[in-house]
PDB file of C-alpha atoms in Angstrom:
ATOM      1  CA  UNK A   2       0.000   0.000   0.000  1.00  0.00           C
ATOM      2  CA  UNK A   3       0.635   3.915  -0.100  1.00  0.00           C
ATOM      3  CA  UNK A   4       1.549   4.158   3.228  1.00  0.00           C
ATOM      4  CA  UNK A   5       3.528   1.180   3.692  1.00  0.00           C
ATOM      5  CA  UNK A   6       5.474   2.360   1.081  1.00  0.00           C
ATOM      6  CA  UNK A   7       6.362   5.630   2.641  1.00  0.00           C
ATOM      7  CA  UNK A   8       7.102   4.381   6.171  1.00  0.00           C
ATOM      8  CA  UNK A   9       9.338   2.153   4.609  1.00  0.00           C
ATOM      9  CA  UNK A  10      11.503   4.520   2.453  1.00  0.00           C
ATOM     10  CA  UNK A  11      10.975   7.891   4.354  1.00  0.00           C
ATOM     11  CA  UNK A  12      14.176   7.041   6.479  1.00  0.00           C
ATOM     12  CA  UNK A  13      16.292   5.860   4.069  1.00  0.00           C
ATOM     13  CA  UNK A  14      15.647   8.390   1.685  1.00  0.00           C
ATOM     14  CA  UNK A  15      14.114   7.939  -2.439  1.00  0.00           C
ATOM     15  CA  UNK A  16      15.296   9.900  -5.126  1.00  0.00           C
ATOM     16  CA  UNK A  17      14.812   8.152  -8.574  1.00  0.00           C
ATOM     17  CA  UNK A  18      11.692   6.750  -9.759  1.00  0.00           C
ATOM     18  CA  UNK A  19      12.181   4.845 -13.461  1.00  0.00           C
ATOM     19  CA  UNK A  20       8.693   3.521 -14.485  1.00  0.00           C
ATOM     20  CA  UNK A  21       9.730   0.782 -17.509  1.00  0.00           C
ATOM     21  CA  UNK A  22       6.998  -1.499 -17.384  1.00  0.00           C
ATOM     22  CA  UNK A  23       5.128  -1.671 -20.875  1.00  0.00           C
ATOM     23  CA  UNK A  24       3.201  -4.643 -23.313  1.00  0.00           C
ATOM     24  CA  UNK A  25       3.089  -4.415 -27.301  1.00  0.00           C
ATOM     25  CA  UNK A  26       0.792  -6.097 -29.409  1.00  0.00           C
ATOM     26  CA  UNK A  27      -0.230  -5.643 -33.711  1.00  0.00           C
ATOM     27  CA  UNK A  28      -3.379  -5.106 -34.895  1.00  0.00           C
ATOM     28  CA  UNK A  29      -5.827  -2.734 -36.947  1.00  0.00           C
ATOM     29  CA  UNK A  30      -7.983  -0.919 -34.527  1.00  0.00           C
ATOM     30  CA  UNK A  31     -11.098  -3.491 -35.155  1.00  0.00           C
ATOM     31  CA  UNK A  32      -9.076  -6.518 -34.741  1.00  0.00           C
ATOM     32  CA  UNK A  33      -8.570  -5.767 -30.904  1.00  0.00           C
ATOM     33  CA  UNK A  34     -11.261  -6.486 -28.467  1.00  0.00           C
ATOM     34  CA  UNK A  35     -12.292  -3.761 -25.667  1.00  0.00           C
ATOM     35  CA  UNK A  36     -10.604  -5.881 -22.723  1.00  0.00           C
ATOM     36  CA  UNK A  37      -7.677  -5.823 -24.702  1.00  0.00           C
ATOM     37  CA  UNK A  38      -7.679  -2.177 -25.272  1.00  0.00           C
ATOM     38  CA  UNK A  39      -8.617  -1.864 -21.438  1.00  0.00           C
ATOM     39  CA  UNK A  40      -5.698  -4.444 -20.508  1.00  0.00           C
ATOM     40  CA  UNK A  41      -2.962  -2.092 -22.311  1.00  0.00           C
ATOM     41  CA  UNK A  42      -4.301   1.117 -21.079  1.00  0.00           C
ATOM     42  CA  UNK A  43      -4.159  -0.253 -17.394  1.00  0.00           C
ATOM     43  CA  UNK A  44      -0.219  -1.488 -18.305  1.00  0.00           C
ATOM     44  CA  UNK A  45       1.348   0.957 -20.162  1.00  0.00           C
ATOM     45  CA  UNK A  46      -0.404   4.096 -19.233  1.00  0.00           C
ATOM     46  CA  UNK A  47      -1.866   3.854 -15.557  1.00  0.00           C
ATOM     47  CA  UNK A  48       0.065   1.669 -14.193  1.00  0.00           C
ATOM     48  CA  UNK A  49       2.954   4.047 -14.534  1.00  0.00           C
ATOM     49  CA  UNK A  50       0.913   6.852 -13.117  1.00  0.00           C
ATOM     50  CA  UNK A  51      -0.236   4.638  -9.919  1.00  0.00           C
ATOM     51  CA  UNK A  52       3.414   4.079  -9.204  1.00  0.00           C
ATOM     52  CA  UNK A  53       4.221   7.784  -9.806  1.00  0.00           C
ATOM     53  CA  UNK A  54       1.411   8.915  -7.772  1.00  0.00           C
ATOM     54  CA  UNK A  55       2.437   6.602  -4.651  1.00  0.00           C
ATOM     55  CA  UNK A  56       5.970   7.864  -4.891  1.00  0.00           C
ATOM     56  CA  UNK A  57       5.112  11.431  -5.212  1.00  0.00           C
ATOM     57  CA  UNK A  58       5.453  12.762  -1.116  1.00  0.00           C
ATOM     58  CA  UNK A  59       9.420  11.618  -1.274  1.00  0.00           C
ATOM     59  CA  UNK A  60      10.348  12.176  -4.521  1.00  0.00           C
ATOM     60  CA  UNK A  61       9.024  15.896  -3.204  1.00  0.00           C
ATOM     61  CA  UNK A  62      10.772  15.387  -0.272  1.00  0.00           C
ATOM     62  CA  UNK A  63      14.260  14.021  -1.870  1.00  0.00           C
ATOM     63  CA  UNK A  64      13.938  16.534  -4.865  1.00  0.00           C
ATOM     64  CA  UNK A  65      14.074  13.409  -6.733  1.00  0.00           C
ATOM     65  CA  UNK A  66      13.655  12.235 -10.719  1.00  0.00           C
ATOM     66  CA  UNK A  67      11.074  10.330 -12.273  1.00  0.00           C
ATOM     67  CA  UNK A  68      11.953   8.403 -15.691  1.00  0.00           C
ATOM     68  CA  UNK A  69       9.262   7.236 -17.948  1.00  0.00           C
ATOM     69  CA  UNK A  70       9.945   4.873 -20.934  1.00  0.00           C
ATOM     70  CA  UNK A  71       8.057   6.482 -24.222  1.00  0.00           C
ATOM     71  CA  UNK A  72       8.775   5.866 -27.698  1.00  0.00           C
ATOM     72  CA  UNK A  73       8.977   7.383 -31.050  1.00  0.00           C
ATOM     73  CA  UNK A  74       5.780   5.230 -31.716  1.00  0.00           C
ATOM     74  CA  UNK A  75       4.226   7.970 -29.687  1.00  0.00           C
ATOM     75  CA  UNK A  76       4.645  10.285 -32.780  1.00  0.00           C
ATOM     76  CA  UNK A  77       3.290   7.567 -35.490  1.00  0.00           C
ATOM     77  CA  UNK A  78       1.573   4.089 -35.556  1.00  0.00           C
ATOM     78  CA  UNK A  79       2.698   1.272 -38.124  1.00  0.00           C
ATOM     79  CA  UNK A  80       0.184  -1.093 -37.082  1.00  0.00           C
ATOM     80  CA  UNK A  81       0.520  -1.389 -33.460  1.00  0.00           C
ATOM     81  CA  UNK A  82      -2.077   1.898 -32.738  1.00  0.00           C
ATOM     82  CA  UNK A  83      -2.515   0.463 -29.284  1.00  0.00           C
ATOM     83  CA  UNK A  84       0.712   0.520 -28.304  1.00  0.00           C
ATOM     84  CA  UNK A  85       1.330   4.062 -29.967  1.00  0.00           C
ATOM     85  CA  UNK A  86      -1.870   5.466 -27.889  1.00  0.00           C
ATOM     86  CA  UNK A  87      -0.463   4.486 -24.488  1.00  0.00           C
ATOM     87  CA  UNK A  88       2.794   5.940 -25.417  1.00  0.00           C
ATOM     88  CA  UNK A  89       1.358   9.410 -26.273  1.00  0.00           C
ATOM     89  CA  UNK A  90      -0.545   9.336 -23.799  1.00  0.00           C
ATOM     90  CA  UNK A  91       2.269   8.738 -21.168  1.00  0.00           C
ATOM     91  CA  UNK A  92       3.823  11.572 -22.996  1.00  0.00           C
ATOM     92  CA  UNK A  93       0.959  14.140 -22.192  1.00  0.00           C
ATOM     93  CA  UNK A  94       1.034  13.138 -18.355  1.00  0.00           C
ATOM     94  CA  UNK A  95       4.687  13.924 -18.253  1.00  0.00           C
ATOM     95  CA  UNK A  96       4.294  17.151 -19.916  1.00  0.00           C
ATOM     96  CA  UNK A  97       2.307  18.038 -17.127  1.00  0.00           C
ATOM     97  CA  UNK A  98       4.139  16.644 -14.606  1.00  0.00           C
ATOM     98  CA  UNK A  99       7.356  17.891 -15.324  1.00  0.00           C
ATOM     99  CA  UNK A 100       6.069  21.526 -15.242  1.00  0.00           C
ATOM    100  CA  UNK A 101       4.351  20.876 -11.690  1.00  0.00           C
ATOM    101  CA  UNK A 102       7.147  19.744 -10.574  1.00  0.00           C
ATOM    102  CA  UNK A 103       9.529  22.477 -11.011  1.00  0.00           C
ATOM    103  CA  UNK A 104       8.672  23.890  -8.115  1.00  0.00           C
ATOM    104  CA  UNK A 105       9.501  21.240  -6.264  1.00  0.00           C
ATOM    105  CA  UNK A 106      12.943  20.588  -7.619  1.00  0.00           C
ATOM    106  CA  UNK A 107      12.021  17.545  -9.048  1.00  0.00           C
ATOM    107  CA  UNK A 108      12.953  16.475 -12.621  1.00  0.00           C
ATOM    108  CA  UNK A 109      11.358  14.511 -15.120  1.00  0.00           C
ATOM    109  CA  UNK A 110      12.462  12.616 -18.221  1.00  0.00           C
ATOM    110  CA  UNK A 111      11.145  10.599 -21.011  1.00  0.00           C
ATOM    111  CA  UNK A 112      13.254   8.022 -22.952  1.00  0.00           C
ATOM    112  CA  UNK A 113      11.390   7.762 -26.080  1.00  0.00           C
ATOM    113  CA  UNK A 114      14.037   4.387 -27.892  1.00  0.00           C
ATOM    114  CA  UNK A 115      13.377   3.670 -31.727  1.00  0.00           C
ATOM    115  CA  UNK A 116      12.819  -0.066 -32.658  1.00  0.00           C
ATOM    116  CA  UNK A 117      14.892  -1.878 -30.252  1.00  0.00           C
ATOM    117  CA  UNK A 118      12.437  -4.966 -30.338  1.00  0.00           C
ATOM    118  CA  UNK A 119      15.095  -7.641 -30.614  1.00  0.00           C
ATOM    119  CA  UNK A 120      17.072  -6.394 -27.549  1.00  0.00           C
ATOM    120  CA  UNK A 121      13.555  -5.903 -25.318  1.00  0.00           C
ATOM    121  CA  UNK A 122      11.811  -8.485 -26.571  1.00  0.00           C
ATOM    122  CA  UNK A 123       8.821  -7.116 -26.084  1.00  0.00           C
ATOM    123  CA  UNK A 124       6.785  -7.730 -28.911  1.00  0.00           C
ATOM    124  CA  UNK A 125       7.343 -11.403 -30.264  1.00  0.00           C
ATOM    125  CA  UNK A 126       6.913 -12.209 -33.917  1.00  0.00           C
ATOM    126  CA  UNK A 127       3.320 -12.220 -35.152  1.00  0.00           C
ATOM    127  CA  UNK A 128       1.081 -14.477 -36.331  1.00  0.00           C
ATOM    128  CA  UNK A 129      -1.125 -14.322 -39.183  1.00  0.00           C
ATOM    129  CA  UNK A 130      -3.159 -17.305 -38.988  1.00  0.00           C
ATOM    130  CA  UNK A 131      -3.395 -16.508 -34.759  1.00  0.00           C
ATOM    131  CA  UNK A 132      -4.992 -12.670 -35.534  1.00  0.00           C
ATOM    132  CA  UNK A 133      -7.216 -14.178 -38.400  1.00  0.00           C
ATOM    133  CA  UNK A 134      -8.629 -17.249 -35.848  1.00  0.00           C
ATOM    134  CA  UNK A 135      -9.238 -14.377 -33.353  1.00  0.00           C
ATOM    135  CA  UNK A 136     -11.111 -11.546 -35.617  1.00  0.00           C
ATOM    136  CA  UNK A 137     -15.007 -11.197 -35.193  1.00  0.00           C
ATOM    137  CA  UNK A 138     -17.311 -12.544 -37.987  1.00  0.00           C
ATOM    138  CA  UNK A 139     -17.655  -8.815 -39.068  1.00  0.00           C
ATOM    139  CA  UNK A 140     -14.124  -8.104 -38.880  1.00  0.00           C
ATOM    140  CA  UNK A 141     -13.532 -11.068 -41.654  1.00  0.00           C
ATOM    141  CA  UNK A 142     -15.875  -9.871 -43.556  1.00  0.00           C
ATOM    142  CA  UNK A 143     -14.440  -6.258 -44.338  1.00  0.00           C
ATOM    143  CA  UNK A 144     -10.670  -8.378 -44.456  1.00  0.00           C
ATOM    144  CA  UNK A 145      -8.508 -11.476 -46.431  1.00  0.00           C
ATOM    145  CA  UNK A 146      -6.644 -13.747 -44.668  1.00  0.00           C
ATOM    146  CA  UNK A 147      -3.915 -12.502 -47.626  1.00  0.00           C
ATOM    147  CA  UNK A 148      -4.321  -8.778 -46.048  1.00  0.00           C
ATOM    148  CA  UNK A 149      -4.039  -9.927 -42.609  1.00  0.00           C
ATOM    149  CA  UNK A 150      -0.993 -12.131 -43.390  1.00  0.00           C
ATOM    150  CA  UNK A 151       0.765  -9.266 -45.847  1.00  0.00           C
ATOM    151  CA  UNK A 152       0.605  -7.098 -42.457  1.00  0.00           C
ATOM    152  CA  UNK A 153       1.851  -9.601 -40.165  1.00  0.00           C
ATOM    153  CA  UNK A 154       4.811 -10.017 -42.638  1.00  0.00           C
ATOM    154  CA  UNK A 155       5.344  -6.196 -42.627  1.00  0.00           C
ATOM    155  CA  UNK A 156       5.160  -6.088 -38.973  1.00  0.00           C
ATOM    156  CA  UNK A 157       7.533  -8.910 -38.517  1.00  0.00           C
ATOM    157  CA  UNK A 158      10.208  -7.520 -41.191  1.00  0.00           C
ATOM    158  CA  UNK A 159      10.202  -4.215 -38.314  1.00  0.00           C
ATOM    159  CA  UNK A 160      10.515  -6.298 -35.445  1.00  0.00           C
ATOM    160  CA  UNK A 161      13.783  -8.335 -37.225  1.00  0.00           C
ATOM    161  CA  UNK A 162      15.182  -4.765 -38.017  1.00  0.00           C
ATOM    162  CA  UNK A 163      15.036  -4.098 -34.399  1.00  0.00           C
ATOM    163  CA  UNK A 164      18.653  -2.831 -32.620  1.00  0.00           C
ATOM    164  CA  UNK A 165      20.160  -5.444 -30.491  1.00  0.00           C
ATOM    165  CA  UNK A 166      22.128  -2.627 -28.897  1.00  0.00           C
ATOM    166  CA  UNK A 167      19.779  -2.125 -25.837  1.00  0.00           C
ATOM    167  CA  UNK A 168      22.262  -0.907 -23.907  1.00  0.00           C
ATOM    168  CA  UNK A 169      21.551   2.751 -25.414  1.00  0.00           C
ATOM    169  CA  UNK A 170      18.764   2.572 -23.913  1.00  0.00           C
ATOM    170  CA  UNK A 171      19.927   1.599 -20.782  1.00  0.00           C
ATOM    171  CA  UNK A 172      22.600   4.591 -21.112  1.00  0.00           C
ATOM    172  CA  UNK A 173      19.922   7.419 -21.381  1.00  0.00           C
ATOM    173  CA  UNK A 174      18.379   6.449 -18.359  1.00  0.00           C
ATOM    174  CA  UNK A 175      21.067   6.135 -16.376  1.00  0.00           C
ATOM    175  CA  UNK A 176      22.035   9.722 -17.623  1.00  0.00           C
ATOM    176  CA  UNK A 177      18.306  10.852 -16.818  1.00  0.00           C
ATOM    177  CA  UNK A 178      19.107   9.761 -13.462  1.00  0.00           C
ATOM    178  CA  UNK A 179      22.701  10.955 -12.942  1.00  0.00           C
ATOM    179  CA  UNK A 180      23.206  14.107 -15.119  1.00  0.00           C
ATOM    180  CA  UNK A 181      23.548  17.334 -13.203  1.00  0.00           C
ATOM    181  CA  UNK A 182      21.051  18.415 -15.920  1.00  0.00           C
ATOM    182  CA  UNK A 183      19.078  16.218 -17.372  1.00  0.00           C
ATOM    183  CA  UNK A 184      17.427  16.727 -20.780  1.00  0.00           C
ATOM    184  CA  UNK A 185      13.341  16.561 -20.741  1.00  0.00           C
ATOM    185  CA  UNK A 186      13.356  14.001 -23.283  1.00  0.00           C
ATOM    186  CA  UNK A 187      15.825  11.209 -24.924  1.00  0.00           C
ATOM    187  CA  UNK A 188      15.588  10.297 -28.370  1.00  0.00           C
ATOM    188  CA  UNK A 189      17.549   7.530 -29.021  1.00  0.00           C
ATOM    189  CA  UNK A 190      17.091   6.105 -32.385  1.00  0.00           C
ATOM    190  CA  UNK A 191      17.905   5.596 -35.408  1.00  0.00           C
ATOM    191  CA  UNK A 192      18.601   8.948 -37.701  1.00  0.00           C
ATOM    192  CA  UNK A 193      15.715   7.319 -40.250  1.00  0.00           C
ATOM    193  CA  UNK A 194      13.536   7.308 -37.337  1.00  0.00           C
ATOM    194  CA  UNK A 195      14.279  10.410 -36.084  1.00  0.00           C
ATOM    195  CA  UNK A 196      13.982  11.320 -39.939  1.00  0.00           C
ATOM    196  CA  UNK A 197      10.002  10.070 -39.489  1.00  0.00           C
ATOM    197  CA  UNK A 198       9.526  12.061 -35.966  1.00  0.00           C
ATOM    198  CA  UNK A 199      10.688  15.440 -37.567  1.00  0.00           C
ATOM    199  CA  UNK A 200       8.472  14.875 -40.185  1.00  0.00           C
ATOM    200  CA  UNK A 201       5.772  13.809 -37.861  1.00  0.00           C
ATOM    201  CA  UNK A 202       6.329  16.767 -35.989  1.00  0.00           C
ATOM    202  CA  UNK A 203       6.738  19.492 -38.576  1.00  0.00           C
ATOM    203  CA  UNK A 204       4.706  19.065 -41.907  1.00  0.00           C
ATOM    204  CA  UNK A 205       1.112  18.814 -42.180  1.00  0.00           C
ATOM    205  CA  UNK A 206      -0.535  15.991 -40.922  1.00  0.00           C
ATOM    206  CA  UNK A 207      -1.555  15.085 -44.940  1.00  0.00           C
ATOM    207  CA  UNK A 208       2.523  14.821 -45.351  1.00  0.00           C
ATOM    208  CA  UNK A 209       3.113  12.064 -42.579  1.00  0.00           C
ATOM    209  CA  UNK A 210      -0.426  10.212 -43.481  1.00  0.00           C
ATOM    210  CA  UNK A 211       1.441  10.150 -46.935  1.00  0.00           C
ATOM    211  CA  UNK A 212       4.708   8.911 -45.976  1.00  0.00           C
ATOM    212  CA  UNK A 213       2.898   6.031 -43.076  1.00  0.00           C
ATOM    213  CA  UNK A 214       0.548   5.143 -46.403  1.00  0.00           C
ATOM    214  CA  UNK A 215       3.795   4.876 -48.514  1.00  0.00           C
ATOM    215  CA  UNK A 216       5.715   2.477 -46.181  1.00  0.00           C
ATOM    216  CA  UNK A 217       2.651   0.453 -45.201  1.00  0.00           C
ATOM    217  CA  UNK A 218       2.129  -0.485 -49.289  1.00  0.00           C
ATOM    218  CA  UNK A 219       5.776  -1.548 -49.207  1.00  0.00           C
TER     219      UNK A 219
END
């Protein structure tokens, strides 16, 4: 509980809070069931704020910092909108939080990784003939089993480009934690990634639907 929580740190001291945990999963937005949109939202997105919120009093206290794990999916979606939702959504809570807690001396980061799926392991290969057995009637009505197994072998192709190198990752968190002055947010990615955020981030919205529409034919 809360409490237990505090008695039990309060004279020891807390100062950094990293909240990591996270799930992944593919799927077009009609392929995924309520529950499972319910089940990622409780993971990825409020699960980190019921830790942050129970740690709150002595990271005040300490003048602590609080690390969340984001991602550049949080600026796009390439069939995993789920996970991309949580993600920006984490994003908007620290936004927040970090300017409340200014006054308070404590800092907050975001490490927001590129596709690093083969060092996490986080999202494991996909299966075509599993996401077809598990659509609703209507679902396979509107799609093929050949566009539901072309998109599982896109999403796959990602996950095998993924960096092995997770220790980057690893790196920016420790600096989040350590550096006299700690940046707001860590990109660390590839420079075509980055390549997709600027985009994301700059040009009209019809420019990135373009580019996501141009990659997702490929």
């Amino acid at each position: 509980s809360k409490r237990c929580l505090l008695s039990h740190f309060s004279p020891l001291g807390f100062w950094g809070l990293v909240n990591n945990a996270g799930i992944s999963t593919f799927g077009e937005t009609g392929w995924l069931s309520m529950e499972k949109y319910e089940k990622f939202a409780d993971v990825n997105l409020l699960g980190s704020i019921r830790t942050t919120l129970a740690f709150l009093p002595l990271l005040r206290k300490y003048k602590g910092r609080i690390v969340f794990m984001s991602s550049i999916i949080a600026y796009f979606t390439l069939g995993n909108g789920i996970y991309s939702m949580t993600k920006a959504a984490i994003e908007k809570f620290c936004d927040a939080l970090r300017l409340e807690m200014k006054k308070f001396g404590v800092q907050v980061c975001i490490i927001q990784p590129g596709n690093y799926a083969r060092s996490t392991k986080i999202q494991p290969p996909v299966s075509a003939e599993e996401i077809w057995n598990e659509l609703s009637e209507e679902e396979k009505a509107v799609y093929s089993k050949e566009y539901v197994q072309e998109r599982a072998d896109f999403f796959n192709n990602i996950l095998s480009k993924g960096s092995t190198n997770g220790n980057e990752v690893v790196d920016a968190m420790v600096d989040a934690l350590m550096s006299p002055a700690p940046k707001a947010r860590y990109m660390v990615a590839k420079l075509k990634e980055k390549a997709l955020v600027f985009v994301c981030a700059l040009f009209p919205t019809v420019v990135m639907d373009s580019v996501l529409s141009y990659a997702l034919s490929k």
